[in-house]
Coordinates of C-alpha atoms and ligand atoms in Angstrom, one line a residue:
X1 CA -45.2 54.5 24.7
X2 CA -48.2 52.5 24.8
X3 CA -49.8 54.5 27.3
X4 CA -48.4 58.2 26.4
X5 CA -50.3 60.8 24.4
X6 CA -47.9 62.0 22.3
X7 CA -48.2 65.7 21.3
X8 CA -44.7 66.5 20.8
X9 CA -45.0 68.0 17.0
X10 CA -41.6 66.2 15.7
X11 CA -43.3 62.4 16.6
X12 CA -44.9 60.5 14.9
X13 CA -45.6 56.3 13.9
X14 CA -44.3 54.8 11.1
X15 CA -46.1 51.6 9.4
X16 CA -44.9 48.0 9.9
X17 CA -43.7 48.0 6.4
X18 CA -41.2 50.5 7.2
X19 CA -40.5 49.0 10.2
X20 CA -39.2 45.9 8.5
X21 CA -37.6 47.6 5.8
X22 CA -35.7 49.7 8.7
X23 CA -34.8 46.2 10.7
X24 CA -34.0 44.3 7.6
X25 CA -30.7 42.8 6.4
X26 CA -30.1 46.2 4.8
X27 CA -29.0 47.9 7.6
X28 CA -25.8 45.4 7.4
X29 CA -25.0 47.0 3.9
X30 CA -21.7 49.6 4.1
X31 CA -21.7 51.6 0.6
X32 CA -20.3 54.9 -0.1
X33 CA -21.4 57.4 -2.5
X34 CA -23.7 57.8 -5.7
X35 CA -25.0 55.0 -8.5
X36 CA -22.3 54.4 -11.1
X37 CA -19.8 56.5 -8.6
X38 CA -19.3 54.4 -5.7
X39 CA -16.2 54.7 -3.5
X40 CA -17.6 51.4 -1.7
X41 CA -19.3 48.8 -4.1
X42 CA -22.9 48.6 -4.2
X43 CA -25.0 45.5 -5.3
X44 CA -27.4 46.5 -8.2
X45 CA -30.0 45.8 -5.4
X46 CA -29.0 48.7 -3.6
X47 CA -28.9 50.9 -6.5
X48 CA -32.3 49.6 -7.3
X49 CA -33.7 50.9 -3.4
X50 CA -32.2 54.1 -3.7
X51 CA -33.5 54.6 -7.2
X52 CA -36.7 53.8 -6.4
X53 CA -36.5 56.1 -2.8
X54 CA -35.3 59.5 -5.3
X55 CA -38.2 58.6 -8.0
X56 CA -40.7 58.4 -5.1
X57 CA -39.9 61.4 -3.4
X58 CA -39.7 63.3 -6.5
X59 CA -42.8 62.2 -7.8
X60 CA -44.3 63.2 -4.4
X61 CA -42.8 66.4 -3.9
X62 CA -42.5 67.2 -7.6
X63 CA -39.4 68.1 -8.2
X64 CA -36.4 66.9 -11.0
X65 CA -33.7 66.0 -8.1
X66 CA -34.1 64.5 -4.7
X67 CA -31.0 63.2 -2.7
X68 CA -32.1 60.4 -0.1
X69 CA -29.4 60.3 1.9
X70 CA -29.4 62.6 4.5
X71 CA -29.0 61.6 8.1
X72 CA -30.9 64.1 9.8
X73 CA -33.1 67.6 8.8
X74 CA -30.3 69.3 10.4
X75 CA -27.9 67.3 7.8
X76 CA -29.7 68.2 5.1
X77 CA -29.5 71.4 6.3
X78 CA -26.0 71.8 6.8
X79 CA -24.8 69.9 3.3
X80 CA -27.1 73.6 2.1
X81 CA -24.6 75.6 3.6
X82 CA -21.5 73.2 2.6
X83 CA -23.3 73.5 -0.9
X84 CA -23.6 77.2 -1.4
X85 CA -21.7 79.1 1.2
X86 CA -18.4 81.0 1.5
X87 CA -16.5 82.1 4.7
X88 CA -17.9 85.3 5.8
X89 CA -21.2 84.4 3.8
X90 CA -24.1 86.2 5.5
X91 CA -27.2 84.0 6.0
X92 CA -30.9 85.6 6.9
X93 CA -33.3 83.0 8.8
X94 CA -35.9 83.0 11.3
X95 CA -35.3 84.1 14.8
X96 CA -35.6 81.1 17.2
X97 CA -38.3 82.8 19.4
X98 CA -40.7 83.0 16.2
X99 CA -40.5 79.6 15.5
X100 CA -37.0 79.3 13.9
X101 CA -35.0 76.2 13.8
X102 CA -31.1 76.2 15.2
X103 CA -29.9 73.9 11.8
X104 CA -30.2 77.4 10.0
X105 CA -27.5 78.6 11.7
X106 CA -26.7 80.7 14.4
X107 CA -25.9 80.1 18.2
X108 CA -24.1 77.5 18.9
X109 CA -24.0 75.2 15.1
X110 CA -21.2 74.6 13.2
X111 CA -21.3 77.2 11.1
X112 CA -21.6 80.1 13.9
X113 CA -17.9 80.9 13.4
X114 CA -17.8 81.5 9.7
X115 CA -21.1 83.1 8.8
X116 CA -22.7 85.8 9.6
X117 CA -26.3 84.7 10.5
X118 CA -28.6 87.9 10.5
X119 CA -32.4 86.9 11.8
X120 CA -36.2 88.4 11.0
X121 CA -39.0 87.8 12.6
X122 CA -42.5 88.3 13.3
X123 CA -44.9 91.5 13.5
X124 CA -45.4 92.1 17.3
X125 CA -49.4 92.9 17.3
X126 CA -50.2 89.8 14.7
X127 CA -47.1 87.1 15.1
X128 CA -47.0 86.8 11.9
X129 CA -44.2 86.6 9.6
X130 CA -42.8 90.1 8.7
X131 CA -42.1 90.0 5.3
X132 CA -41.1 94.2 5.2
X133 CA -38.5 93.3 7.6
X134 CA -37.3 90.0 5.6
X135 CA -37.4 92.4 2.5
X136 CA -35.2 95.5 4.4
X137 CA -32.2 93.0 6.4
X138 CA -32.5 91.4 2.7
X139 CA -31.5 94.9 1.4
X140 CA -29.0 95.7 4.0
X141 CA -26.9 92.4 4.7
X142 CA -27.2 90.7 1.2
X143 CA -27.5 87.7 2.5
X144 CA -26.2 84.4 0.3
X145 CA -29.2 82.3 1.1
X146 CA -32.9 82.9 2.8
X147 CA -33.9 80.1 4.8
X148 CA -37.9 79.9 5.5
X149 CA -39.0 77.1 7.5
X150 CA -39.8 76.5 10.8
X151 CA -40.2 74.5 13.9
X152 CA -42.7 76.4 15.9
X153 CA -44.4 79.2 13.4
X154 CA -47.8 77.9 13.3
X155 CA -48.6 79.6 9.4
X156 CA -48.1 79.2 5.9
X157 CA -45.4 81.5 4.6
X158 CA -46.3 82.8 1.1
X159 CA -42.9 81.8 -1.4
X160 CA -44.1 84.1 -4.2
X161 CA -42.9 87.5 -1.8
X162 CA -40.3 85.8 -0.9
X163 CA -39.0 84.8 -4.1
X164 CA -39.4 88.5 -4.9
X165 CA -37.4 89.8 -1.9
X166 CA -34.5 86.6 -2.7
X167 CA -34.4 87.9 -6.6
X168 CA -34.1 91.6 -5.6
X169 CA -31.3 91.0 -3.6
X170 CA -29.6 87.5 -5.8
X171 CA -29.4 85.2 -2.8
X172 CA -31.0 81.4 -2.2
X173 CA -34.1 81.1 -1.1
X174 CA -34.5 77.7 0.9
X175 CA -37.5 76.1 2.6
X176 CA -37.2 74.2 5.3
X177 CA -40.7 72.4 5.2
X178 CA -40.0 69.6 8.3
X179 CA -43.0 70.2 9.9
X180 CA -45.8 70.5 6.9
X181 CA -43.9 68.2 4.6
X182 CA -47.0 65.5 4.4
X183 CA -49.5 69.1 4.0
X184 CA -47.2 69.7 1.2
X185 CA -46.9 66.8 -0.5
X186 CA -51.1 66.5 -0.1
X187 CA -51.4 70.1 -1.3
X188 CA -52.7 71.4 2.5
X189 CA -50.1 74.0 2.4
X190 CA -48.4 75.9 0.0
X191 CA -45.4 74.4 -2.3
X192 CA -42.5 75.7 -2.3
X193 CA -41.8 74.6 -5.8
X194 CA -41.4 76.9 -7.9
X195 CA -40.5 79.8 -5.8
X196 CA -37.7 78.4 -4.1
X197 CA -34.2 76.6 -5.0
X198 CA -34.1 74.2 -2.7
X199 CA -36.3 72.4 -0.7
X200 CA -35.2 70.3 2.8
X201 CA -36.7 68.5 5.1
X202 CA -37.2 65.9 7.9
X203 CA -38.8 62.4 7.3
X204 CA -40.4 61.6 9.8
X205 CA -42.6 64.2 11.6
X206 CA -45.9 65.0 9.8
X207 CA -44.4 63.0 6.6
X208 CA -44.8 59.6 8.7
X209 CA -41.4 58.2 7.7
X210 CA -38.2 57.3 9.0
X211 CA -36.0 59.8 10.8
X212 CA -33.8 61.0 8.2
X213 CA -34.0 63.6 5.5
X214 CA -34.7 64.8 2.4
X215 CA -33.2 67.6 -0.4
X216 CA -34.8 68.5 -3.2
X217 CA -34.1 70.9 -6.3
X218 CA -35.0 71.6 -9.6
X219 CA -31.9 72.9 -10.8
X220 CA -29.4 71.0 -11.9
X221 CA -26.0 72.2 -10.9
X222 CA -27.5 72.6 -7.7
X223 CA -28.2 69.0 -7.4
X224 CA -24.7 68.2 -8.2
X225 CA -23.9 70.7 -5.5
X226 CA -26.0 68.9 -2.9
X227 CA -25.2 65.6 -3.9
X228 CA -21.2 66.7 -3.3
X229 CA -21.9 68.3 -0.2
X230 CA -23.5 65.5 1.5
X231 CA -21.1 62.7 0.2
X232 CA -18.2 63.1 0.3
X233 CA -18.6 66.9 2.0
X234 CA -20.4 65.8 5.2
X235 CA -21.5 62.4 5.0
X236 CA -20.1 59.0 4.6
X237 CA -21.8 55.8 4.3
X238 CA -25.9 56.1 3.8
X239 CA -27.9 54.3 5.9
X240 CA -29.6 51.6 3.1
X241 CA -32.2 50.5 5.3
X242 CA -34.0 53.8 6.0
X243 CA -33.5 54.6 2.5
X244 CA -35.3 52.0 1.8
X245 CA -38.0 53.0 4.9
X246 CA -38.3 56.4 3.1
X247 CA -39.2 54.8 -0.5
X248 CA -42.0 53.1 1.4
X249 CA -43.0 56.3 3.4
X250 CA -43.2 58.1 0.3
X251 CA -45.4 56.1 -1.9
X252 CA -47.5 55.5 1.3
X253 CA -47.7 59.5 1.5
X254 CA -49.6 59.0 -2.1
X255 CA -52.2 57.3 -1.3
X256 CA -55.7 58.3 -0.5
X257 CA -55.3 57.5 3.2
X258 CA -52.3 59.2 3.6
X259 CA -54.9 62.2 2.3
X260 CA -57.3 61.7 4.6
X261 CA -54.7 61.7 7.2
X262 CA -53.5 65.2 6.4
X263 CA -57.1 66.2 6.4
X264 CA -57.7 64.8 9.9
X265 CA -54.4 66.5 11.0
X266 CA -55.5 69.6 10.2
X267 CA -58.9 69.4 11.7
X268 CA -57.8 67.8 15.0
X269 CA -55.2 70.7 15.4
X270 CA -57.7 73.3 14.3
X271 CA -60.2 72.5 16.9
X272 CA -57.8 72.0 19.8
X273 CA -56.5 75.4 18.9
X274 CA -59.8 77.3 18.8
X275 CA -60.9 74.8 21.9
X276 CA -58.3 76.5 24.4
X277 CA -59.1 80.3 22.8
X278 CA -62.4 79.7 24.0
X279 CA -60.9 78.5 27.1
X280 CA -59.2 81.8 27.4
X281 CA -56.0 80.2 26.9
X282 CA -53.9 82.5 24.4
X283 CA -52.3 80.8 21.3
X284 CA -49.7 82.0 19.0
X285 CA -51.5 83.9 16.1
X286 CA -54.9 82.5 17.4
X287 CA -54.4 79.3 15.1
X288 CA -52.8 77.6 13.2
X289 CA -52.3 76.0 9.4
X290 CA -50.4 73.2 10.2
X291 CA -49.9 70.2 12.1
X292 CA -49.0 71.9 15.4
X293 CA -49.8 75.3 17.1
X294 CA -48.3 76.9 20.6
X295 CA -50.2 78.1 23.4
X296 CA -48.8 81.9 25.4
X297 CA -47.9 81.4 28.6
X298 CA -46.8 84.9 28.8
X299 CA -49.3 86.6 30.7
X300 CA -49.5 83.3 33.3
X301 CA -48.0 83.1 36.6
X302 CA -47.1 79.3 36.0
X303 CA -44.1 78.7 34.4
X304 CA -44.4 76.1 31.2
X305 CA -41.6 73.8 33.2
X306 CA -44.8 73.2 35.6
X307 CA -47.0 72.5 32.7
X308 CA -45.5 69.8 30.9
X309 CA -44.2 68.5 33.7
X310 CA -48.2 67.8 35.1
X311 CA -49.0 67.0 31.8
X312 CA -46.1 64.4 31.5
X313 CA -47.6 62.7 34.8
X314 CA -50.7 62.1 33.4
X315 CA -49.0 60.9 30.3
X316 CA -49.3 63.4 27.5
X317 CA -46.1 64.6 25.9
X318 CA -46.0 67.5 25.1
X319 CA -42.7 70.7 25.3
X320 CA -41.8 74.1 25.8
X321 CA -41.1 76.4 22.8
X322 CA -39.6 80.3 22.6
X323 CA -42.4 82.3 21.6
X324 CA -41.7 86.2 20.4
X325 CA -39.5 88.2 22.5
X326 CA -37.7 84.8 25.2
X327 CA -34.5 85.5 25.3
X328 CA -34.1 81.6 24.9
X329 CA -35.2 78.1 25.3
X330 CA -34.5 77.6 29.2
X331 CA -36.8 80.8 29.4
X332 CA -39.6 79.6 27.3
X333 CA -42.9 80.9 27.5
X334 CA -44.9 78.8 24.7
X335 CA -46.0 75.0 25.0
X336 CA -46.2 73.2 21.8
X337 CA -49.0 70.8 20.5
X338 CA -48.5 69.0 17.3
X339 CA -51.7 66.3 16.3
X340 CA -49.1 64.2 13.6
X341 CA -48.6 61.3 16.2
X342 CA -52.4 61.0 17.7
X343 CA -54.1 61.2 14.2
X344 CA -51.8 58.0 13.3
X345 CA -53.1 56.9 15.9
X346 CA -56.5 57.2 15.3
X347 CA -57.9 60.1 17.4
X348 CA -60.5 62.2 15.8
X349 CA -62.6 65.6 17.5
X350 CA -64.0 62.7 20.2
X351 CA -60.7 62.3 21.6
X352 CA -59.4 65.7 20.8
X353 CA -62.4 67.4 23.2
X354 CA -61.2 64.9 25.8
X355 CA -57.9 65.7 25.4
X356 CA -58.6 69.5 24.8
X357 CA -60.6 69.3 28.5
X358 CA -58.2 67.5 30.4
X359 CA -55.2 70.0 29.3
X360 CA -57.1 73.0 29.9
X361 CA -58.2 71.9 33.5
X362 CA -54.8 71.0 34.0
X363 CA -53.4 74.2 32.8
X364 CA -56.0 76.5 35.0
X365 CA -56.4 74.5 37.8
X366 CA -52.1 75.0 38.0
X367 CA -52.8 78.4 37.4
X368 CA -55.0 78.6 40.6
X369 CA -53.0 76.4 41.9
X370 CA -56.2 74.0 42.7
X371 CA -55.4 70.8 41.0
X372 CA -56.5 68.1 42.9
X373 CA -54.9 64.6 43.3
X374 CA -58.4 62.7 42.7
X375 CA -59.0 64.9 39.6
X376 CA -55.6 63.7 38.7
X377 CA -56.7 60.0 39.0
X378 CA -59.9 60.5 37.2
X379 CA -57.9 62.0 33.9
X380 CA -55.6 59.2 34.2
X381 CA -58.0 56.5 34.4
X382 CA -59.8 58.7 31.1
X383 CA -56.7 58.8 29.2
X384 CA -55.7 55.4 29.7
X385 CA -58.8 54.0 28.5
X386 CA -58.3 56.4 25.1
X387 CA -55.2 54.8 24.3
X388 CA -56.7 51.2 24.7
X389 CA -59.0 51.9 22.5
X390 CA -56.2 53.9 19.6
X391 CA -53.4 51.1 19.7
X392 CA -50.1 52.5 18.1
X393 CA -49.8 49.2 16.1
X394 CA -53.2 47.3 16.3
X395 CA -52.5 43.2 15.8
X396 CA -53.9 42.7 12.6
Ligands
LIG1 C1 -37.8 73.0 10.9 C2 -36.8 72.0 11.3 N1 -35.7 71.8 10.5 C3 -34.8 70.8 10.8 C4 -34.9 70.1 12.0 C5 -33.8 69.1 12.3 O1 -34.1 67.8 12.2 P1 -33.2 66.7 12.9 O2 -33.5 66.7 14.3 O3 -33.6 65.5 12.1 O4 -31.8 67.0 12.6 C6 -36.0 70.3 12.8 C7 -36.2 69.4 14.0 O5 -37.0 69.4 14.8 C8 -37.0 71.2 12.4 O6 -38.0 71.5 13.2

């Protein structure tokens, strides 16, 4: 890991105070349920962690109800549609070549036989989300809930029109925010709050916590909702030690560093983005407002397969993506950069041009099919150097 540029948009490092909360003595603790409701008895100490892990994240995210115990994003997710849906419910969600994530429903989830899963979009000459479209399928299919949220739409999505279309039609509306959820929390991007009903999301990513997830609300009866759906509806016992690694992740999201750190997020991906424009290498709405952005490959002869594969040799992670019109992910045309994991670790523009120049050699001299093995030893020896200097966890 040492020696791997990660640019994979999900990854990120977590501090060594999370890390020892996350291989603590906790993790040996079985309970079950809610404070005051447990089906499997709690010590107080316990019920302390997970107190403090829901005031933290609401204070953060700003919001009256947080439930900590979600497994996964796409557990948070799914204890939405346990929460709110019938059989035969219709839900409308982002299509997975704009950006879309599967946990929304759809192809191949659990829910894909007892929902009817209706998808929008993005305009074809701006990739940008349509919000006419959202507002006519709205109109037609009466959906129950509108998800917005995404794992490879590069924008901000504006919650004000969408609470408009959600009202005109009486459905949910429910952000997804796993990929911007530190940007929200530091006010870089749009909150959700008040616009929408719900708000889920990953941990880790962006946020720099624990993998795991989040739900938040400010309604009442739709917390009680929640909290039923995930336990007992599709959850048993919480994991106490990454409850207690979120607590930490959330105050350290507080803090002035962890603002900074949303800052230098933004700028790194910003100037990798408009670095490979001006390399003539297309990307997805040319730019991006959050942590990660998606180079076209559409009008390139190499396949993105090749790409990541010569990019993987020299060490930098990175992976393919659906961009507008792939029929799906084994026919992929976009190549997704995310800038969460190398900020961590202390890469700034210096790094980034390196970075930015290495990948777009890579990318054309594939193209031309003219990348040579020295000039593959040369950016290895580079790279390698770059991540001596940017140790994931320095020995302080
Ligand atoms: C927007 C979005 N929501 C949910 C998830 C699901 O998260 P998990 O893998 O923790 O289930 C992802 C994962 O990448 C995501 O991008």
């Amino acid at each position: 890991m040492e020696a791997t540029i990660e640019l994979v948009a999900s990854e990120n490092y977590i501090s060594k105070d999370q890390l020892f909360a996350l291989g603590s003595i906790l993790c040996d603790t079985t309970i079950e349920g809610y404070e005051n409701k447990r089906f499997l008895w709690a010590s107080s100490f316990v019920d302390e962690i997970e107190n403090a892990s829901i005031e933290a994240a609401r204070s953060l995210f700003k919001a009256k109800y947080a439930n900590v115990q979600p497994h996964s994003g796409t557990q948070a997710n799914q204890a939405i549609f346990k929460a709110l849906l019938q059989p035969d419910d219709c839900v409308l969600a982002m299509s997975p070549d704009s950006g879309g994530h599967f946990s929304h429903g759809g192809k191949g989830t659990i829910y894909k036989d007892w929902i009817k899963f209706i998808t929008y979009g993005v305009d074809a000459n701006t990739g940008l989300i349509d919000y006419n479209l959202i507002f006519r399928l709205a109109k037609k299919h009466r959906p129950k809930i509108i998800f917005v949220g995404a794992s490879s739409y590069p924008r901000t999505f504006d919650f004000e029109e969408l609470k408009h279309i959600s009202e005109s039609v009486n459905s949910y509306l429910i952000a997804d925010i796993a990929h911007v959820a530190g940007l929200v929390a530091t006010q870089h991007f749009p909150h959700p709050f008040p616009y929408v009903d719900i708000v889920t999301t990953t941990t880790y990513k962006n946020l720099r916590g624990p993998r795991g997830g989040l739900i938040l609300t400010n309604n009442k009866s739709l917390a009680n909702l929640i909290d039923a759906a995930i336990f007992p509806g599709i959850q048993g016992t919480p994991l106490v030690n990454t409850i207690a690694a979120k607590a930490i992740a959330f105050s350290e999201a507080m803090q002035p560093d962890y603002y900074q750190y949303s800052e230098d997020v933004l700028l790194n991906a910003r100037f990798l983005s408009d670095f490979f424009l001006n390399r003539g290498i297309p990307i997805l709405t040319g730019g991006t407002d959050t942590p990660l952005f998606v180079l076209n490959f559409k009008s390139f002869e190499t396949s993105v397969k090749t790409i990541v594969h010569e990019l993987r040799n020299l060490g930098i992670n990175t992976n393919a993506c659906p961009v507008p019109g792939d029929a799906s992910f084994e026919q992929a045309h976009g190549l997704r950069i995310g800038t969460s994991a190398i900020t961590t670790r202390g890469f700034r523009i210096e790094e980034c041009e390196i970075l930015g120049n290495i990948i777009s050699d890579v990318i054309i001299s594939t193209e031309k099919k003219s990348l040579a093995q020295s000039k593959i030893e040369g950016y290895k020896e580079i790279l390698n150097n770059i991540c001596q200097q940017h140790p994931i966890y320095p020995i302080c």
